């Protein structure tokens, strides 16, 4: 059902195309885009398969697709750029620029805490509708009034949805702009955090494989006890894990969600646009190189209070860990962010390499999804 793969590869990267093509032939992919820049030069730009299985619409070079948590790196970059322009001290209390936040035990929370998932606000206290989620001022107000789950700065846990409105509030308060508007104006055209009607009409429709392909039976290298703990948490509607990841609850084929501009998970874009975003970030055009190095240095690593496994974060960017597994050939210093269902985008400053893979068939690592891993492995073998 995948169809023909189109696009360009540098001859040295022919094996990358072979692996990409095989992923359609064996049914691992429905539709997808893959782009790689090495030494700032385009070496892989491939796309193929089906953007919408209901109509048979093909995936074209310009087909955008939801990227889920790949969004967080864009939102973090916007927040860091604004912080640099407005001389925000990342290690000073958030109350210097967000006075209302200083209540309920959050008075000492720093901006770095917000960006490094240390804020202690990984979940909302009540269910949130898609309509509410489209109002960033309202969402920030809800978080400002909440009591943290843990003392800010003392532990870390994945702020799966709340990260966007916490980091995004820095952008909104200093620029009177949403993260989505700011990203289009100051970062890269084609980074849609809030997709308009025309973009939505071209957007790939996300799907899940059959239920028998979603069982967690291929968890390596994650320990079995970790996987069991995570599985139990996802079955428990009252767990912090489920409350953090499933509220607001939205289907990413829903026009209201795609238009809502959710700044932690709402990015709709192409693999080429996302890879070029990381290339530009490494070139020092978004952040001064010294500031970028500070922003991508490890802030936290270890047991995650929400994901119940190892996670590692810089200031908004995820670093290789159990939730961002990379092949052994990938050197230290890589930063980026995976997205639910198999998407992955990252930068490698050592190789001046940027990588983006965006599929619309939402598979799971612990159910055997190795699409991005295999592509990354083949890219590094070709360097």
Coordinates of N, CA and C in Angstrom, one line a residue, residues 57-262:
X57 N -4.9 9.6 -1.6 CA -4.0 10.7 -2.0 C -2.5 10.4 -1.6
X58 N -1.7 10.7 -2.6 CA -0.3 10.3 -2.5 C 0.5 11.4 -1.6
X59 N 1.5 10.9 -1.0 CA 2.4 11.8 -0.2 C 3.3 12.5 -1.2
X60 N 3.3 13.8 -1.3 CA 4.1 14.6 -2.2 C 5.3 15.2 -1.4
X61 N 6.2 15.8 -2.1 CA 7.3 16.4 -1.4 C 6.9 17.5 -0.4
X62 N 5.8 18.2 -0.8 CA 5.4 19.3 0.1 C 4.3 18.9 1.1
X63 N 4.0 17.6 1.2 CA 3.0 17.1 2.1 C 3.4 17.3 3.6
X64 N 2.6 18.2 4.3 CA 2.9 18.3 5.8 C 2.2 17.3 6.6
X65 N 2.7 17.0 7.8 CA 2.2 16.0 8.6 C 2.3 16.4 10.1
X66 N 1.4 16.0 11.0 CA 1.6 16.2 12.4 C 2.9 15.6 12.9
X67 N 3.6 16.2 13.7 CA 4.9 15.7 14.2 C 4.9 15.5 15.7
X68 N 3.8 15.8 16.4 CA 3.6 15.6 17.8 C 4.7 16.3 18.6
X69 N 5.5 15.5 19.4 CA 6.4 16.2 20.3 C 7.7 16.8 19.7
X70 N 7.9 16.5 18.4 CA 8.9 17.2 17.7 C 8.7 18.7 17.8
X71 N 7.4 19.1 18.1 CA 7.1 20.5 18.3 C 7.9 21.2 19.4
X72 N 8.2 20.4 20.4 CA 8.9 21.0 21.6 C 10.2 21.7 21.3
X73 N 10.9 21.2 20.3 CA 12.2 21.8 20.0 C 12.0 23.1 19.3
X74 N 11.0 23.3 18.5 CA 10.6 24.6 17.9 C 10.2 25.6 19.0
X75 N 9.3 25.1 19.8 CA 8.8 26.0 20.9 C 10.0 26.4 21.8
X76 N 10.9 25.5 22.1 CA 12.0 25.8 23.0 C 12.9 26.9 22.3
X77 N 13.2 26.7 21.0 CA 14.0 27.6 20.3 C 13.4 29.0 20.3
X78 N 12.1 29.1 20.0 CA 11.4 30.4 20.1 C 11.6 31.0 21.5
X79 N 11.4 30.3 22.5 CA 11.5 30.8 23.9 C 12.9 31.2 24.2
X80 N 13.9 30.5 23.8 CA 15.3 30.8 24.0 C 15.7 32.1 23.2
X81 N 15.2 32.2 22.0 CA 15.5 33.4 21.2 C 14.9 34.6 21.8
X82 N 13.7 34.5 22.3 CA 13.1 35.6 23.0 C 13.8 35.9 24.3
X83 N 14.2 34.9 25.0 CA 14.9 35.1 26.3 C 16.2 35.9 26.0
X84 N 16.9 35.5 24.9 CA 18.2 36.2 24.6 C 18.0 37.6 24.2
X85 N 16.9 37.9 23.4 CA 16.6 39.3 22.9 C 16.3 40.2 24.1
X86 N 15.5 39.6 25.1 CA 15.0 40.4 26.2 C 15.8 40.2 27.5
X87 N 17.0 39.6 27.3 CA 17.9 39.5 28.5 C 17.2 38.8 29.7
X88 N 16.5 37.8 29.4 CA 15.8 37.0 30.5 C 16.9 36.1 31.1
X89 N 17.1 36.2 32.4 CA 18.0 35.3 33.1 C 17.3 33.9 33.3
X90 N 17.8 32.9 32.6 CA 17.1 31.6 32.6 C 17.2 31.0 34.0
X91 N 18.1 31.4 34.8 CA 18.2 30.8 36.1 C 17.7 31.6 37.3
X92 N 17.0 32.7 36.9 CA 16.3 33.5 37.9 C 14.8 33.1 37.9
X93 N 14.1 33.5 39.0 CA 12.7 33.1 39.1 C 11.8 33.5 37.9
X94 N 10.9 32.7 37.6 CA 9.9 33.0 36.5 C 9.1 34.2 36.8
X95 N 9.0 34.5 38.1 CA 8.1 35.7 38.5 C 8.7 37.0 38.0
X96 N 9.9 37.0 37.6 CA 10.5 38.3 37.1 C 9.7 38.7 35.8
X97 N 9.2 37.8 35.1 CA 8.5 38.1 33.8 C 7.1 37.6 33.9
X98 N 6.7 36.8 34.9 CA 5.4 36.2 35.0 C 5.0 36.2 36.5
X99 N 4.6 37.4 37.0 CA 4.4 37.6 38.4 C 3.3 36.6 39.0
X100 N 2.2 36.4 38.2 CA 1.1 35.6 38.6 C 1.5 34.1 38.9
X101 N 2.7 33.7 38.4 CA 3.1 32.3 38.6 C 3.6 32.1 40.0
X102 N 3.9 33.1 40.7 CA 4.6 32.9 42.0 C 3.6 32.6 43.1
X103 N 2.9 31.5 43.1 CA 2.0 31.1 44.1 C 2.0 29.6 44.3
X104 N 1.4 29.1 45.3 CA 1.2 27.6 45.5 C 2.5 26.8 45.5
X105 N 3.6 27.5 46.0 CA 4.9 26.7 46.1 C 5.7 26.8 44.9
X106 N 5.4 27.7 43.9 CA 6.1 27.8 42.7 C 7.0 29.1 42.7
X107 N 7.1 29.8 43.8 CA 7.8 31.1 43.8 C 9.2 31.1 43.3
X108 N 9.9 30.0 43.6 CA 11.4 29.9 43.2 C 11.6 29.2 41.9
X109 N 10.6 28.8 41.2 CA 10.7 28.2 39.9 C 11.5 29.1 38.9
X110 N 12.4 28.5 38.2 CA 13.2 29.3 37.2 C 12.7 29.0 35.8
X111 N 13.1 29.9 34.9 CA 12.8 29.6 33.5 C 13.4 28.4 33.0
X112 N 14.6 28.1 33.5 CA 15.3 26.8 33.1 C 14.5 25.6 33.6
X113 N 13.9 25.7 34.8 CA 13.0 24.7 35.3 C 11.9 24.4 34.3
X114 N 11.3 25.4 33.8 CA 10.2 25.3 32.8 C 10.7 24.5 31.6
X115 N 11.8 24.9 31.1 CA 12.4 24.3 29.9 C 12.9 22.9 30.0
X116 N 13.4 22.6 31.2 CA 14.0 21.3 31.5 C 13.0 20.3 32.2
X117 N 11.8 20.5 32.1 CA 10.8 19.6 32.6 C 10.9 19.4 34.1
X118 N 11.3 20.4 34.8 CA 11.5 20.4 36.3 C 10.4 21.2 37.0
X119 N 9.5 21.7 36.3 CA 8.5 22.6 37.0 C 7.5 22.0 37.9
X120 N 7.3 20.7 37.8 CA 6.4 20.0 38.7 C 4.9 20.2 38.3
X121 N 4.7 20.6 37.0 CA 3.3 20.8 36.5 C 3.2 20.0 35.2
X122 N 3.3 18.7 35.3 CA 3.2 17.9 34.1 C 1.8 17.6 33.6
X123 N 0.8 17.9 34.4 CA -0.6 17.6 34.1 C -1.5 18.7 34.6
X124 N -2.6 18.9 33.9 CA -3.6 19.8 34.4 C -4.5 19.1 35.5
X125 N -5.0 20.0 36.3 CA -5.8 19.5 37.4 C -7.2 19.0 37.0
X126 N -7.6 19.4 35.8 CA -9.0 19.0 35.3 C -8.9 18.8 33.8
X127 N -10.0 18.1 33.3 CA -10.0 17.9 31.8 C -10.0 19.2 31.1
X128 N -9.3 19.3 30.0 CA -9.2 20.5 29.1 C -9.7 20.2 27.8
X129 N -10.6 21.1 27.3 CA -11.2 20.9 25.9 C -10.2 21.4 24.9
X130 N -10.5 21.0 23.6 CA -9.7 21.5 22.5 C -9.9 23.0 22.3
X131 N -11.1 23.5 22.6 CA -11.4 25.0 22.5 C -10.5 25.7 23.5
X132 N -10.5 25.2 24.8 CA -9.6 25.9 25.8 C -8.2 25.9 25.3
X133 N -7.7 24.7 24.8 CA -6.3 24.6 24.4 C -5.9 25.6 23.3
X134 N -6.8 26.1 22.6 CA -6.5 27.1 21.6 C -6.3 28.5 22.1
X135 N -6.5 28.7 23.4 CA -6.3 30.0 24.0 C -5.1 30.0 25.0
X136 N -3.9 30.4 24.5 CA -2.7 30.3 25.3 C -2.7 31.1 26.6
X137 N -3.4 32.2 26.6 CA -3.5 33.0 27.8 C -4.3 32.2 28.9
X138 N -5.4 31.6 28.5 CA -6.2 30.9 29.4 C -5.4 29.7 29.9
X139 N -4.7 29.0 29.1 CA -3.9 27.8 29.5 C -2.8 28.2 30.5
X140 N -2.1 29.3 30.2 CA -1.1 29.7 31.1 C -1.7 30.1 32.4
X141 N -2.8 30.7 32.4 CA -3.5 31.1 33.7 C -3.8 29.9 34.5
X142 N -4.3 28.8 33.9 CA -4.6 27.6 34.6 C -3.3 27.0 35.3
X143 N -2.2 27.0 34.6 CA -1.0 26.5 35.1 C -0.4 27.4 36.2
X144 N -0.6 28.7 36.1 CA 0.0 29.6 37.1 C -0.7 29.4 38.4
X145 N -2.0 29.0 38.4 CA -2.8 28.9 39.6 C -2.6 27.5 40.3
X146 N -2.0 26.5 39.6 CA -1.9 25.2 40.1 C -0.8 25.0 41.1
X147 N -1.0 24.0 42.0 CA 0.1 23.6 42.9 C 0.9 22.5 42.2
X148 N 2.2 22.6 42.3 CA 3.1 21.6 41.6 C 3.0 20.2 42.3
X149 N 3.2 19.2 41.5 CA 3.2 17.8 42.0 C 4.4 17.5 42.8
X150 N 5.6 18.1 42.5 CA 6.8 18.0 43.3 C 7.4 19.4 43.4
X151 N 8.3 19.6 44.3 CA 9.0 20.9 44.5 C 9.8 21.2 43.3
X152 N 9.4 22.3 42.6 CA 10.1 22.7 41.4 C 11.6 22.7 41.5
X153 N 12.3 22.1 40.5 CA 13.7 22.1 40.5 C 14.3 20.9 41.1
X154 N 13.6 20.1 41.9 CA 14.1 19.0 42.6 C 14.1 17.6 41.9
X155 N 13.1 17.5 41.0 CA 13.0 16.3 40.2 C 12.6 16.7 38.8
X156 N 12.5 15.8 37.9 CA 12.0 16.1 36.5 C 11.1 15.0 36.0
X157 N 10.1 15.4 35.2 CA 9.2 14.5 34.6 C 8.6 15.2 33.4
X158 N 8.4 14.4 32.4 CA 8.0 14.9 31.0 C 6.7 15.7 31.1
X159 N 6.8 17.0 30.8 CA 5.6 17.8 30.7 C 5.1 17.7 29.2
X160 N 4.4 16.6 29.0 CA 4.1 16.2 27.6 C 3.2 17.3 26.9
X161 N 2.3 17.9 27.5 CA 1.4 18.9 27.0 C 1.7 20.3 27.6
X162 N 1.9 20.3 28.9 CA 2.0 21.6 29.6 C 3.3 22.3 29.2
X163 N 4.3 21.6 28.8 CA 5.6 22.3 28.4 C 5.3 23.4 27.4
X164 N 4.4 23.2 26.5 CA 4.2 24.2 25.4 C 3.6 25.5 26.0
X165 N 2.7 25.4 26.9 CA 2.1 26.6 27.4 C 3.0 27.3 28.5
X166 N 3.8 26.5 29.1 CA 4.8 27.1 30.1 C 5.9 27.9 29.3
X167 N 6.6 27.2 28.4 CA 7.6 27.8 27.6 C 7.0 28.9 26.7
X168 N 5.8 28.6 26.1 CA 5.2 29.6 25.2 C 4.8 30.9 25.9
X169 N 4.6 30.8 27.2 CA 4.2 32.1 27.9 C 5.3 33.1 27.9
X170 N 6.6 32.6 27.9 CA 7.7 33.5 27.7 C 7.6 34.3 26.4
X171 N 7.3 33.6 25.4 CA 7.1 34.2 24.0 C 6.0 35.2 24.0
X172 N 4.8 34.7 24.6 CA 3.6 35.5 24.5 C 3.8 36.8 25.3
X173 N 4.4 36.7 26.5 CA 4.5 37.9 27.3 C 5.5 38.9 26.8
X174 N 6.5 38.5 26.1 CA 7.5 39.4 25.6 C 7.3 39.9 24.2
X175 N 6.4 39.2 23.4 CA 6.2 39.6 22.0 C 4.8 39.8 21.7
X176 N 3.9 39.5 22.6 CA 2.4 39.6 22.3 C 2.1 38.7 21.1
X177 N 2.7 37.5 21.0 CA 2.5 36.7 19.9 C 2.4 35.2 20.4
X178 N 1.6 34.4 19.7 CA 1.6 33.0 20.0 C 3.0 32.4 19.5
X179 N 3.3 31.2 20.0 CA 4.4 30.5 19.5 C 4.3 30.2 18.0
X180 N 3.1 29.9 17.6 CA 2.9 29.6 16.2 C 3.2 30.8 15.3
X181 N 2.7 31.9 15.6 CA 3.0 33.1 14.8 C 4.4 33.5 14.9
X182 N 5.0 33.4 16.1 CA 6.4 33.7 16.2 C 7.3 32.8 15.4
X183 N 7.0 31.5 15.4 CA 7.8 30.5 14.6 C 7.8 30.8 13.1
X184 N 6.6 31.2 12.6 CA 6.5 31.5 11.2 C 7.3 32.7 10.8
X185 N 7.3 33.7 11.7 CA 7.9 35.0 11.4 C 9.4 35.0 11.6
X186 N 9.9 34.3 12.7 CA 11.3 34.5 13.1 C 12.1 33.2 12.9
X187 N 11.4 32.1 12.7 CA 12.2 30.8 12.6 C 12.2 30.3 11.2
X188 N 11.2 29.6 10.8 CA 11.2 29.0 9.4 C 9.8 29.0 8.9
X189 N 9.6 29.5 7.6 CA 8.4 29.3 6.9 C 8.1 27.8 6.8
X190 N 6.8 27.5 7.1 CA 6.4 26.1 7.0 C 6.4 25.3 8.3
X191 N 6.8 26.0 9.4 CA 6.6 25.4 10.7 C 5.3 25.9 11.2
X192 N 4.2 25.1 11.1 CA 2.9 25.5 11.4 C 2.5 24.9 12.8
X193 N 2.5 25.8 13.8 CA 1.9 25.4 15.1 C 0.6 26.2 15.1
X194 N -0.4 25.5 14.6 CA -1.7 26.2 14.3 C -1.8 26.3 12.8
X195 N -2.4 25.2 12.2 CA -2.4 25.1 10.7 C -3.7 25.7 10.2
X196 N -3.6 26.6 9.2 CA -4.8 27.2 8.6 C -5.5 26.2 7.7
X197 N -6.6 26.6 7.1 CA -7.4 25.7 6.3 C -6.7 25.2 5.1
X198 N -5.9 26.0 4.5 CA -5.1 25.6 3.3 C -4.1 24.5 3.6
X199 N -3.4 24.7 4.7 CA -2.4 23.8 5.2 C -3.1 22.5 5.6
X200 N -4.2 22.6 6.3 CA -4.9 21.4 6.8 C -5.4 20.5 5.6
X201 N -5.7 21.2 4.5 CA -6.2 20.5 3.3 C -5.1 19.6 2.7
X202 N -3.9 20.0 2.9 CA -2.7 19.2 2.4 C -2.1 18.3 3.4
X203 N -2.5 18.4 4.6 CA -1.9 17.6 5.7 C -2.2 16.1 5.6
X204 N -1.2 15.3 5.8 CA -1.3 13.8 5.9 C -2.2 13.4 7.0
X205 N -3.0 12.4 6.8 CA -3.9 11.9 7.8 C -3.1 10.8 8.6
X206 N -3.1 11.0 9.9 CA -2.4 10.0 10.8 C -3.3 8.8 11.0
X207 N -2.6 7.6 11.1 CA -3.3 6.4 11.4 C -2.5 5.5 12.3
X208 N -3.2 4.5 12.8 CA -2.5 3.5 13.7 C -2.5 2.1 12.9
X209 N -1.5 1.3 13.1 CA -1.6 -0.1 12.5 C -2.6 -0.9 13.3
X210 N -2.8 -2.1 12.8 CA -3.8 -3.0 13.5 C -3.3 -3.2 14.9
X211 N -4.3 -3.5 15.8 CA -4.0 -3.7 17.2 C -3.0 -4.8 17.4
X212 N -3.0 -5.8 16.6 CA -2.0 -6.9 16.9 C -0.6 -6.5 16.6
X213 N -0.4 -5.3 16.0 CA 0.9 -4.8 15.7 C 1.4 -3.8 16.8
X214 N 0.6 -3.6 17.8 CA 0.9 -2.6 18.8 C 1.2 -3.2 20.2
X215 N 1.3 -4.5 20.3 CA 1.6 -5.1 21.5 C 3.1 -4.9 21.9
X216 N 3.4 -4.6 23.1 CA 4.8 -4.3 23.5 C 5.5 -5.6 23.7
X217 N 6.1 -6.1 22.7 CA 6.8 -7.4 22.7 C 8.2 -7.4 22.2
X218 N 8.7 -6.1 21.9 CA 10.1 -6.0 21.3 C 10.7 -4.8 22.0
X219 N 10.9 -4.9 23.3 CA 11.2 -3.7 24.1 C 12.7 -3.3 24.2
X220 N 13.6 -4.2 23.8 CA 15.0 -4.0 23.9 C 15.4 -2.7 23.3
X221 N 16.3 -1.9 24.0 CA 17.1 -2.2 25.2 C 16.4 -1.7 26.5
X222 N 15.2 -1.4 26.5 CA 14.5 -1.0 27.7 C 14.2 -2.2 28.6
X223 N 14.6 -2.2 29.9 CA 14.3 -3.3 30.7 C 12.9 -3.7 30.8
X224 N 12.6 -5.0 30.9 CA 11.2 -5.5 31.0 C 10.5 -4.9 32.2
X225 N 11.1 -4.7 33.3 CA 10.4 -4.1 34.5 C 10.0 -2.7 34.2
X226 N 10.8 -2.0 33.5 CA 10.5 -0.6 33.1 C 9.3 -0.6 32.2
X227 N 9.3 -1.5 31.2 CA 8.1 -1.5 30.3 C 6.9 -1.9 31.0
X228 N 7.0 -2.9 31.9 CA 5.8 -3.3 32.7 C 5.2 -2.1 33.5
X229 N 6.1 -1.4 34.1 CA 5.7 -0.3 34.9 C 5.0 0.8 34.1
X230 N 5.6 1.1 32.9 CA 5.0 2.0 32.0 C 3.6 1.5 31.5
X231 N 3.5 0.3 31.2 CA 2.3 -0.3 30.7 C 1.2 -0.2 31.7
X232 N 1.5 -0.5 33.0 CA 0.5 -0.4 34.0 C 0.0 1.1 34.2
X233 N 1.0 2.0 34.1 CA 0.6 3.4 34.2 C -0.3 3.9 33.1
X234 N -0.1 3.4 31.9 CA -1.0 3.8 30.8 C -2.4 3.2 30.9
X235 N -2.5 2.1 31.7 CA -3.8 1.5 31.9 C -4.6 2.1 33.0
X236 N -3.9 2.9 33.8 CA -4.5 3.5 35.0 C -4.9 5.0 34.7
X237 N -6.2 5.2 34.6 CA -6.7 6.5 34.2 C -6.3 7.6 35.2
X238 N -5.9 7.2 36.4 CA -5.6 8.2 37.4 C -4.1 8.5 37.5
X239 N -3.3 7.7 36.7 CA -1.8 7.8 36.8 C -1.4 9.2 36.3
X240 N -0.3 9.7 36.8 CA 0.3 10.9 36.4 C 0.7 10.7 34.9
X241 N 1.2 9.6 34.5 CA 1.6 9.3 33.2 C 0.4 9.6 32.2
X242 N -0.7 9.0 32.5 CA -1.9 9.2 31.5 C -2.4 10.6 31.6
X243 N -2.5 11.2 32.8 CA -3.0 12.5 32.9 C -2.1 13.5 32.2
X244 N -0.8 13.3 32.2 CA 0.1 14.2 31.5 C 0.1 14.1 30.0
X245 N -0.1 12.9 29.5 CA 0.0 12.6 28.1 C -1.3 12.7 27.3
X246 N -2.5 12.6 28.1 CA -3.8 12.5 27.4 C -4.7 13.6 27.8
X247 N -4.2 14.8 28.2 CA -5.1 15.9 28.5 C -4.3 17.2 28.2
X248 N -4.8 18.0 27.3 CA -6.1 17.8 26.5 C -6.0 16.6 25.6
X249 N -7.2 16.0 25.5 CA -7.3 14.8 24.6 C -7.8 15.3 23.2
X250 N -7.0 15.0 22.2 CA -7.5 15.4 20.9 C -7.0 14.4 19.8
X251 N -7.8 14.3 18.8 CA -7.4 13.5 17.6 C -6.7 14.4 16.6
X252 N -5.5 14.0 16.2 CA -4.7 14.9 15.4 C -5.1 14.9 13.9
X253 N -6.2 14.3 13.6 CA -6.9 14.5 12.3 C -8.0 15.5 12.4
X254 N -8.3 16.0 13.6 CA -9.4 16.9 13.9 C -9.0 18.3 13.5
X255 N -9.7 19.0 12.6 CA -9.3 20.3 12.2 C -9.2 21.3 13.4
X256 N -10.0 21.1 14.4 CA -9.9 22.0 15.6 C -8.6 21.8 16.3
X257 N -8.1 20.6 16.4 CA -6.8 20.4 17.0 C -5.7 20.9 16.2
X258 N -5.7 20.6 14.9 CA -4.6 21.1 14.0 C -4.6 22.6 13.9
X259 N -5.7 23.3 14.0 CA -5.7 24.7 14.0 C -5.4 25.3 15.4
X260 N -5.5 24.5 16.4 CA -5.4 25.0 17.8 C -4.1 25.6 18.2
X261 N -3.0 25.2 17.5 CA -1.7 25.8 17.9 C -1.1 25.2 19.2
X262 N -1.4 24.0 19.5 CA -0.9 23.4 20.8 C 0.7 23.4 20.7

